Amino acid sequence: MLNDNRIRIITGHYGSGKTEFSVNYAVNLAKEKEKVALADLDVVNPYFRSREKAKDLEKLGIKVISSSIKGIAADVPAVSAEIFAPLQDKSYETILDVGGDPVGARALGRYHNYFKDGEYDMFFVINANRRETQTVDKTIEYLRKIEQASRAKVTALVNNTHLLKSTTKEEVLKGQELVEKVSEKTGIPIKYVVALENVAKELPKHIKGEIFPIKLYMREEWML
């Protein structure tokens, strides 16, 4: 697990759980690597951003990069120039949490010179319960719009079909069916199948993609 290219771009529709996946990915990666950077490139959606957990992540040795203006309440559509450091410094394992629509993905386009074939991965996170990714054709259409806006190609799919804390094994497998069809139609492989730790234990071992157990870092205990 996590044996991916040094630069990992994570994108997907709003509500797909891409930021939760990004944070869990960074936490797990920090257990294996000394220098991990998580850059929050979501300049559109002001909710559930990875920067909200910056203090907790930095305690784990993860460098968090977000808005160019410090302050948790500052919803500024700009990204700090600090992001160039982990992109240029190959000693860093870098994760880019990108905005969840083509408009947000444009923020990634300015860094496209760093995204050379074989040097980056771009994971498209799919939650089959989201309106824009409920069918194979709509999912592929959305994926292509993200690619066009970001000027980068999706290299792998991530099944993150969920209903938050109410997610069941059956829900994940329902999403897996859709993701497998998207994979077959596009030729893009499935890399991870994401599920809460208790649900991940119930998933079949032969499932396409690596099972990726997660915790809900982005949702407080009182949230559904």
mmCIF file of C-alpha atoms in Angstrom:
data_model
loop_
_atom_site.group_PDB
_atom_site.id
_atom_site.type_symbol
_atom_site.label_atom_id
_atom_site.label_comp_id
_atom_site.label_asym_id
_atom_site.label_seq_id
_atom_site.Cartn_x
_atom_site.Cartn_y
_atom_site.Cartn_z
ATOM 1 C CA MET A 1 0.000 0.000 0.000
ATOM 2 C CA LEU A 2 1.042 3.596 -0.735
ATOM 3 C CA ASN A 3 3.695 2.400 -3.188
ATOM 4 C CA ASP A 4 2.737 5.157 -5.606
ATOM 5 C CA ASN A 5 4.629 7.846 -7.476
ATOM 6 C CA ARG A 6 6.151 10.633 -5.379
ATOM 7 C CA ILE A 7 3.524 13.228 -6.312
ATOM 8 C CA ARG A 8 -0.047 12.075 -5.624
ATOM 9 C CA ILE A 9 -2.910 14.218 -6.893
ATOM 10 C CA ILE A 10 -6.282 13.450 -5.327
ATOM 11 C CA THR A 11 -9.467 14.745 -6.898
ATOM 12 C CA GLY A 12 -13.138 13.854 -7.185
ATOM 13 C CA HIS A 13 -16.659 15.221 -6.959
ATOM 14 C CA TYR A 14 -17.754 17.240 -3.916
ATOM 15 C CA GLY A 15 -18.806 14.786 -1.235
ATOM 16 C CA SER A 16 -16.719 11.982 -2.720
ATOM 17 C CA GLY A 17 -14.584 11.955 0.414
ATOM 18 C CA LYS A 18 -11.406 12.985 -1.373
ATOM 19 C CA THR A 19 -10.163 15.117 1.518
ATOM 20 C CA GLU A 20 -10.815 12.353 4.054
ATOM 21 C CA PHE A 21 -8.901 9.999 1.789
ATOM 22 C CA SER A 22 -6.099 12.574 1.387
ATOM 23 C CA VAL A 23 -5.691 13.006 5.134
ATOM 24 C CA ASN A 24 -5.754 9.262 5.826
ATOM 25 C CA TYR A 25 -3.267 8.724 3.010
ATOM 26 C CA ALA A 26 -0.922 11.341 4.472
ATOM 27 C CA VAL A 27 -1.175 9.884 7.987
ATOM 28 C CA ASN A 28 -0.345 6.384 6.751
ATOM 29 C CA LEU A 29 2.431 7.636 4.513
ATOM 30 C CA ALA A 30 4.027 9.519 7.417
ATOM 31 C CA LYS A 31 4.428 6.189 9.211
ATOM 32 C CA GLU A 32 6.706 5.015 6.403
ATOM 33 C CA LYS A 33 8.390 8.175 5.117
ATOM 34 C CA GLU A 34 10.280 10.954 6.886
ATOM 35 C CA LYS A 35 9.184 13.901 4.735
ATOM 36 C CA VAL A 36 5.507 14.104 3.781
ATOM 37 C CA ALA A 37 3.704 17.220 2.514
ATOM 38 C CA LEU A 38 -0.058 17.640 2.120
ATOM 39 C CA ALA A 39 -1.097 20.626 0.009
ATOM 40 C CA ASP A 40 -4.691 21.844 0.153
ATOM 41 C CA LEU A 41 -5.466 23.121 -3.351
ATOM 42 C CA ASP A 42 -9.213 23.342 -2.826
ATOM 43 C CA VAL A 43 -9.802 27.037 -3.485
ATOM 44 C CA VAL A 44 -13.549 26.660 -4.070
ATOM 45 C CA ASN A 45 -15.164 24.636 -1.289
ATOM 46 C CA PRO A 46 -14.760 26.258 2.184
ATOM 47 C CA TYR A 47 -15.849 23.130 4.096
ATOM 48 C CA PHE A 48 -13.953 20.027 5.249
ATOM 49 C CA ARG A 49 -10.575 21.162 3.972
ATOM 50 C CA SER A 50 -7.444 19.280 4.941
ATOM 51 C CA ARG A 51 -5.984 22.508 6.331
ATOM 52 C CA GLU A 52 -8.548 22.323 9.155
ATOM 53 C CA LYS A 53 -6.511 19.478 10.649
ATOM 54 C CA ALA A 54 -3.157 21.178 10.097
ATOM 55 C CA LYS A 55 -2.129 21.211 13.769
ATOM 56 C CA ASP A 56 -2.903 17.523 14.249
ATOM 57 C CA LEU A 57 -1.153 16.558 11.026
ATOM 58 C CA GLU A 58 1.921 18.632 11.772
ATOM 59 C CA LYS A 59 2.283 16.805 15.093
ATOM 60 C CA LEU A 60 2.687 13.670 12.997
ATOM 61 C CA GLY A 61 5.454 15.306 10.993
ATOM 62 C CA ILE A 62 3.296 16.184 7.976
ATOM 63 C CA LYS A 63 3.905 19.548 6.330
ATOM 64 C CA VAL A 64 0.524 21.148 5.522
ATOM 65 C CA ILE A 65 0.294 23.832 2.848
ATOM 66 C CA SER A 66 -2.879 25.795 2.113
ATOM 67 C CA SER A 67 -4.005 29.385 1.630
ATOM 68 C CA SER A 68 -1.408 32.088 1.152
ATOM 69 C CA ILE A 69 -3.117 33.968 3.965
ATOM 70 C CA LYS A 70 -2.912 32.264 7.327
ATOM 71 C CA GLY A 71 -5.996 31.854 9.434
ATOM 72 C CA ILE A 72 -8.573 29.095 9.606
ATOM 73 C CA ALA A 73 -11.439 31.458 8.753
ATOM 74 C CA ALA A 74 -9.768 33.072 5.758
ATOM 75 C CA ASP A 75 -11.423 31.584 2.674
ATOM 76 C CA VAL A 76 -8.983 33.069 0.230
ATOM 77 C CA PRO A 77 -8.888 31.611 -3.326
ATOM 78 C CA ALA A 78 -5.098 31.444 -3.405
ATOM 79 C CA VAL A 79 -2.452 28.856 -2.661
ATOM 80 C CA SER A 80 0.803 29.557 -0.891
ATOM 81 C CA ALA A 81 3.992 29.600 -2.939
ATOM 82 C CA GLU A 82 5.250 27.079 -0.357
ATOM 83 C CA ILE A 83 3.787 24.372 -2.572
ATOM 84 C CA PHE A 84 6.732 24.668 -4.957
ATOM 85 C CA ALA A 85 9.114 23.356 -2.282
ATOM 86 C CA PRO A 86 7.755 19.767 -2.035
ATOM 87 C CA LEU A 87 7.105 19.691 -5.786
ATOM 88 C CA GLN A 88 10.729 20.571 -6.513
ATOM 89 C CA ASP A 89 12.363 18.783 -3.578
ATOM 90 C CA LYS A 90 12.346 15.091 -4.480
ATOM 91 C CA SER A 91 13.033 14.082 -0.892
ATOM 92 C CA TYR A 92 9.355 14.910 -0.171
ATOM 93 C CA GLU A 93 6.425 12.574 -0.652
ATOM 94 C CA THR A 94 3.734 15.002 -1.825
ATOM 95 C CA ILE A 95 -0.070 14.811 -1.742
ATOM 96 C CA LEU A 96 -2.210 17.422 -3.501
ATOM 97 C CA ASP A 97 -5.845 17.659 -2.370
ATOM 98 C CA VAL A 98 -7.550 19.311 -5.356
ATOM 99 C CA GLY A 99 -10.898 21.124 -5.654
ATOM 100 C CA GLY A 100 -13.861 18.878 -6.408
ATOM 101 C CA ASP A 101 -15.015 20.302 -9.733
ATOM 102 C CA PRO A 102 -13.431 21.478 -13.004
ATOM 103 C CA VAL A 103 -13.241 25.047 -11.681
ATOM 104 C CA GLY A 104 -11.322 23.921 -8.606
ATOM 105 C CA ALA A 105 -9.132 21.634 -10.709
ATOM 106 C CA ARG A 106 -7.861 24.634 -12.669
ATOM 107 C CA ALA A 107 -5.765 25.550 -9.635
ATOM 108 C CA LEU A 108 -3.705 22.465 -10.421
ATOM 109 C CA GLY A 109 -3.000 23.520 -14.000
ATOM 110 C CA ARG A 110 -0.310 26.042 -13.065
ATOM 111 C CA TYR A 111 1.847 23.186 -11.718
ATOM 112 C CA HIS A 112 1.485 20.887 -14.746
ATOM 113 C CA ASN A 113 5.201 21.111 -15.573
ATOM 114 C CA TYR A 114 5.864 18.938 -12.525
ATOM 115 C CA PHE A 115 3.487 16.218 -13.674
ATOM 116 C CA LYS A 116 5.568 14.094 -16.001
ATOM 117 C CA ASP A 117 4.575 10.568 -16.981
ATOM 118 C CA GLY A 118 5.805 8.058 -14.430
ATOM 119 C CA GLU A 119 6.486 10.758 -11.829
ATOM 120 C CA TYR A 120 2.984 11.394 -10.533
ATOM 121 C CA ASP A 121 -0.307 9.666 -9.821
ATOM 122 C CA MET A 122 -3.694 11.295 -10.116
ATOM 123 C CA PHE A 123 -6.390 9.454 -8.187
ATOM 124 C CA PHE A 124 -10.020 10.084 -9.098
ATOM 125 C CA VAL A 125 -12.129 9.387 -5.997
ATOM 126 C CA ILE A 126 -15.616 8.069 -6.754
ATOM 127 C CA ASN A 127 -18.608 7.994 -4.443
ATOM 128 C CA ALA A 128 -21.424 6.325 -6.382
ATOM 129 C CA ASN A 129 -23.942 8.127 -4.179
ATOM 130 C CA ARG A 130 -23.064 11.563 -5.521
ATOM 131 C CA ARG A 131 -25.323 13.045 -8.203
ATOM 132 C CA GLU A 132 -22.604 13.565 -10.809
ATOM 133 C CA THR A 133 -21.078 10.102 -10.363
ATOM 134 C CA GLN A 134 -24.099 7.799 -10.111
ATOM 135 C CA THR A 135 -23.773 6.355 -13.622
ATOM 136 C CA VAL A 136 -20.821 5.156 -15.652
ATOM 137 C CA ASP A 137 -21.239 7.754 -18.405
ATOM 138 C CA LYS A 138 -21.694 10.688 -16.026
ATOM 139 C CA THR A 139 -18.682 9.586 -13.988
ATOM 140 C CA ILE A 140 -16.466 9.390 -17.065
ATOM 141 C CA GLU A 141 -17.729 12.760 -18.292
ATOM 142 C CA TYR A 142 -16.871 14.336 -14.937
ATOM 143 C CA LEU A 143 -13.462 12.640 -14.890
ATOM 144 C CA ARG A 144 -12.601 13.991 -18.347
ATOM 145 C CA LYS A 145 -13.616 17.523 -17.353
ATOM 146 C CA ILE A 146 -11.290 17.295 -14.350
ATOM 147 C CA GLU A 147 -8.455 16.113 -16.590
ATOM 148 C CA GLN A 148 -9.013 18.925 -19.059
ATOM 149 C CA ALA A 149 -9.147 21.617 -16.382
ATOM 150 C CA SER A 150 -6.162 20.299 -14.418
ATOM 151 C CA ARG A 151 -4.009 19.524 -17.477
ATOM 152 C CA ALA A 152 -3.188 16.133 -15.965
ATOM 153 C CA LYS A 153 -4.344 12.580 -16.644
ATOM 154 C CA VAL A 154 -6.092 10.356 -14.121
ATOM 155 C CA THR A 155 -3.843 7.328 -13.515
ATOM 156 C CA ALA A 156 -6.045 5.350 -11.119
ATOM 157 C CA LEU A 157 -9.540 5.154 -9.658
ATOM 158 C CA VAL A 158 -10.489 5.052 -5.984
ATOM 159 C CA ASN A 159 -13.798 3.582 -4.848
ATOM 160 C CA ASN A 160 -14.913 5.620 -1.846
ATOM 161 C CA THR A 161 -18.656 4.948 -1.995
ATOM 162 C CA HIS A 162 -20.045 5.786 1.410
ATOM 163 C CA LEU A 163 -22.901 7.058 3.535
ATOM 164 C CA LEU A 164 -20.586 8.482 6.180
ATOM 165 C CA LYS A 165 -20.970 6.575 9.472
ATOM 166 C CA SER A 166 -23.918 4.596 8.069
ATOM 167 C CA THR A 167 -21.774 2.951 5.394
ATOM 168 C CA THR A 168 -22.139 -0.818 5.029
ATOM 169 C CA LYS A 169 -20.235 -3.479 3.130
ATOM 170 C CA GLU A 170 -23.120 -3.661 0.671
ATOM 171 C CA GLU A 171 -22.838 0.085 -0.009
ATOM 172 C CA VAL A 172 -19.131 -0.200 -0.814
ATOM 173 C CA LEU A 173 -19.733 -3.190 -3.102
ATOM 174 C CA LYS A 174 -22.502 -1.311 -4.902
ATOM 175 C CA GLY A 175 -20.018 1.442 -5.668
ATOM 176 C CA GLN A 176 -17.397 -1.110 -6.637
ATOM 177 C CA GLU A 177 -19.656 -2.389 -9.383
ATOM 178 C CA LEU A 178 -19.862 1.100 -10.893
ATOM 179 C CA VAL A 179 -16.138 1.775 -10.498
ATOM 180 C CA GLU A 180 -15.246 -1.505 -12.195
ATOM 181 C CA LYS A 181 -17.418 -0.560 -15.171
ATOM 182 C CA VAL A 182 -15.725 2.851 -15.359
ATOM 183 C CA SER A 183 -12.358 1.094 -15.241
ATOM 184 C CA GLU A 184 -13.325 -1.291 -18.028
ATOM 185 C CA LYS A 185 -14.607 1.510 -20.249
ATOM 186 C CA THR A 186 -11.643 3.878 -19.725
ATOM 187 C CA GLY A 187 -8.790 1.442 -19.190
ATOM 188 C CA ILE A 188 -7.915 3.261 -15.947
ATOM 189 C CA PRO A 189 -7.082 0.763 -13.156
ATOM 190 C CA ILE A 190 -8.686 0.683 -9.710
ATOM 191 C CA LYS A 191 -6.021 1.365 -7.078
ATOM 192 C CA TYR A 192 -7.854 1.622 -3.755
ATOM 193 C CA VAL A 193 -11.158 0.565 -2.220
ATOM 194 C CA VAL A 194 -11.763 2.849 0.752
ATOM 195 C CA ALA A 195 -13.936 2.007 3.741
ATOM 196 C CA LEU A 196 -14.198 2.679 7.458
ATOM 197 C CA GLU A 197 -12.027 0.276 9.428
ATOM 198 C CA ASN A 198 -14.937 -1.871 10.656
ATOM 199 C CA VAL A 199 -16.392 -2.132 7.128
ATOM 200 C CA ALA A 200 -13.026 -2.771 5.462
ATOM 201 C CA LYS A 201 -12.661 -5.979 7.488
ATOM 202 C CA GLU A 202 -15.822 -7.333 5.848
ATOM 203 C CA LEU A 203 -14.814 -6.705 2.235
ATOM 204 C CA PRO A 204 -13.856 -9.711 0.078
ATOM 205 C CA LYS A 205 -10.101 -10.184 -0.248
ATOM 206 C CA HIS A 206 -10.302 -10.748 -4.012
ATOM 207 C CA ILE A 207 -11.810 -7.308 -4.687
ATOM 208 C CA LYS A 208 -10.193 -5.266 -7.475
ATOM 209 C CA GLY A 209 -7.994 -2.652 -5.837
ATOM 210 C CA GLU A 210 -6.207 -2.516 -2.488
ATOM 211 C CA ILE A 211 -8.486 -2.294 0.537
ATOM 212 C CA PHE A 212 -7.765 1.011 2.285
ATOM 213 C CA PRO A 213 -9.211 1.249 5.842
ATOM 214 C CA ILE A 214 -9.780 4.821 7.044
ATOM 215 C CA LYS A 215 -10.737 6.817 10.113
ATOM 216 C CA LEU A 216 -12.984 9.875 9.968
ATOM 217 C CA TYR A 217 -10.497 12.624 10.715
ATOM 218 C CA MET A 218 -12.546 15.346 9.021
ATOM 219 C CA ARG A 219 -15.816 14.767 10.888
ATOM 220 C CA GLU A 220 -16.228 15.427 14.588
ATOM 221 C CA GLU A 221 -17.722 12.741 16.801
ATOM 222 C CA TRP A 222 -21.124 14.448 16.946
ATOM 223 C CA MET A 223 -21.434 14.630 13.166
ATOM 224 C CA LEU A 224 -23.404 11.941 11.325
#
